[in-house]
Coordinates of C-alpha atoms in Angstrom, one line a residue:
M159 CA -0.1 -0.1 0.1
K160 CA 1.2 3.4 -1.1
Y161 CA -0.9 5.9 1.3
I162 CA -3.1 5.0 4.1
R163 CA -6.2 2.9 4.1
L164 CA -9.3 5.4 3.7
S165 CA -10.9 5.4 7.6
K166 CA -14.1 3.5 8.4
E167 CA -16.3 6.9 7.4
Q168 CA -14.4 7.8 4.7
L169 CA -15.1 4.6 2.9
D170 CA -18.7 4.8 3.9
E171 CA -18.5 8.2 2.3
M172 CA -17.4 6.9 -0.7
H173 CA -19.7 3.7 -0.8
Q174 CA -20.9 4.1 -4.4
E175 CA -17.3 4.4 -5.5
F176 CA -16.6 1.5 -4.0
I177 CA -19.5 -0.4 -6.0
N178 CA -18.3 0.6 -8.7
F179 CA -14.5 0.0 -8.0
L180 CA -15.5 -3.6 -7.0
A181 CA -17.4 -3.6 -10.6
S182 CA -14.8 -2.7 -12.6
Q183 CA -13.0 -6.0 -11.5
S184 CA -16.7 -8.1 -11.9
I185 CA -16.7 -8.4 -8.5
T186 CA -20.6 -8.8 -7.5
A187 CA -22.4 -7.5 -4.0
E188 CA -22.2 -11.2 -2.9
E189 CA -19.0 -12.2 -4.1
W190 CA -17.5 -9.0 -2.1
D191 CA -19.9 -10.8 1.1
T192 CA -18.3 -14.1 0.3
I193 CA -14.6 -12.6 0.1
K194 CA -15.0 -10.8 3.3
K195 CA -16.4 -13.6 5.4
N196 CA -13.2 -16.1 3.5
Q197 CA -10.3 -14.4 2.2
P198 CA -10.1 -11.7 4.9
E199 CA -7.0 -10.7 4.0
T200 CA -8.1 -10.3 -0.1
A201 CA -10.7 -7.7 1.2
E202 CA -7.9 -6.0 3.1
Q203 CA -6.2 -5.8 -0.3
E204 CA -9.2 -4.4 -2.2
L205 CA -9.5 -1.9 0.4
D206 CA -6.0 -0.4 -0.1
V207 CA -6.1 -0.8 -3.5
F208 CA -9.1 1.3 -3.6
S209 CA -7.9 3.4 -1.3
D210 CA -4.9 4.2 -3.0
L211 CA -7.0 4.8 -6.1
I212 CA -8.3 7.5 -4.5
W213 CA -5.6 8.6 -2.9
E214 CA -4.1 9.5 -6.3
G215 CA -6.8 11.1 -7.3
V216 CA -7.1 13.2 -4.5
L217 CA -3.5 14.5 -4.5
S218 CA -2.8 14.8 -8.3
K219 CA -5.4 17.6 -8.1
V220 CA -3.7 19.7 -4.9
E221 CA -2.5 23.2 -5.6
Y222 CA -2.3 24.5 -2.0
L223 CA -1.3 23.3 1.3
E224 CA -1.9 24.9 4.6
H225 CA -0.3 23.7 8.2
F226 CA -0.9 26.0 11.3
S227 CA 0.6 25.5 14.6
P228 CA 0.3 28.2 17.7
Q229 CA 3.1 30.2 16.6
H230 CA 3.4 29.2 12.8
M231 CA 1.7 29.4 9.4
F232 CA 2.8 27.0 6.5
L233 CA 1.3 28.0 3.2
F234 CA 2.5 26.0 0.1
K235 CA 2.2 26.2 -3.4
V236 CA 2.4 22.7 -5.3
G237 CA 3.1 23.5 -8.8
A238 CA 4.3 20.6 -11.6
L239 CA 7.9 20.8 -10.9
K240 CA 8.6 22.8 -7.4
I241 CA 6.5 22.9 -4.1
S242 CA 7.0 27.0 -3.0
M243 CA 6.4 27.8 0.8
I244 CA 5.6 31.1 2.3
S245 CA 6.5 30.5 5.9
I246 CA 4.9 33.0 8.7
E247 CA 6.4 33.2 12.1
V248 CA 5.2 35.3 15.5
E249 CA 8.1 35.7 18.1
N250 CA 5.6 36.2 21.1
K251 CA 4.8 33.1 22.2
S252 CA 2.1 34.2 24.1
I253 CA 0.2 35.0 20.5
D254 CA -1.3 31.1 19.1
I255 CA -2.8 32.1 15.8
T256 CA -4.9 28.5 15.9
T257 CA -7.1 30.5 17.7
P258 CA -9.7 33.3 16.6
Q259 CA -8.1 36.0 19.0
G260 CA -4.6 35.0 17.4
Y261 CA -5.5 34.9 14.1
K262 CA -7.3 38.2 14.7
W263 CA -4.0 39.7 16.2
L264 CA -1.6 38.1 13.0
Q265 CA -4.0 39.9 10.8
D266 CA -3.8 43.2 12.5
N267 CA -0.1 43.2 12.8
F268 CA 1.4 41.0 10.0
M269 CA 3.7 43.5 9.1
K270 CA 5.4 44.3 12.6
D271 CA 8.6 43.3 13.9
E272 CA 7.6 40.5 16.0
V273 CA 6.2 38.2 12.8
N274 CA 8.6 36.6 10.5
L275 CA 7.4 36.1 6.6
Y276 CA 10.0 34.0 4.5
S277 CA 9.6 32.1 2.0
S278 CA 11.4 29.0 0.1
S279 CA 10.8 26.8 -2.7
K280 CA 12.3 23.2 -3.1
L281 CA 11.8 20.9 -6.7
L282 CA 9.5 18.3 -6.2
S283 CA 10.7 14.7 -6.7
D284 CA 9.8 12.0 -9.2
D285 CA 6.9 11.2 -6.9
R286 CA 4.9 14.2 -6.8
N287 CA 1.5 12.9 -5.1
N288 CA 4.1 11.3 -2.1
D289 CA 5.6 14.6 -1.4
I290 CA 2.0 16.2 -0.8
F291 CA 0.8 13.1 1.1
V292 CA 3.9 13.5 3.8
L293 CA 3.0 17.2 4.1
I294 CA -0.3 16.0 4.9
R295 CA 0.6 13.1 7.4
Q296 CA 2.6 16.3 9.0
G297 CA -0.5 17.7 9.8
A298 CA -1.0 20.3 6.4
N299 CA -4.3 20.7 5.2
I300 CA -5.5 20.8 1.5
T301 CA -7.2 24.4 0.5
K302 CA -7.9 26.7 -2.2
G303 CA -5.2 28.5 -1.5
E304 CA -6.7 32.3 -0.7
L305 CA -3.8 32.5 1.7
Y306 CA -1.0 31.5 -0.5
R307 CA -1.6 34.2 -2.5
W308 CA -3.0 37.1 -0.6
F309 CA 0.3 36.5 1.3
E310 CA 2.8 36.5 -2.0
K311 CA 2.0 40.1 -2.2
F312 CA 4.4 40.2 0.7
V313 CA 7.3 37.9 0.2
E314 CA 9.6 36.9 -2.7
V315 CA 8.5 34.0 -4.2
E316 CA 11.1 31.6 -5.3

């Protein structure tokens, strides 16, 4: 398995897609019930293959990611060849930008000396989707990129 198995909740939400996946392999509902009962390892493998297919589809469409911690915000733009990052750091440890008050403080004070803006970029590996997946496993969330586009006006992005 390349990524991680979808959670039970995710699999439940993708019930129809999973039925279509099984149908594409000519597996009927009755056959699936038999496989689950008599060949649990095979059933697990099918869930893993389905999960990887879903992840590949999602990751191939990712353009932006965000990761927040109490004093840092990491904004990523994923291109075809490189990933660019804007990092926002709040020096004041009493400010927590993951809270509404802290985020408001950042909005009001992002150009002050106690806020540092950095940018960098790096080439993606031959496995772009895995590079993105690693960031997601570290806590990043897929976004539409509004914050990245807003902050890129204030830093030079490579």
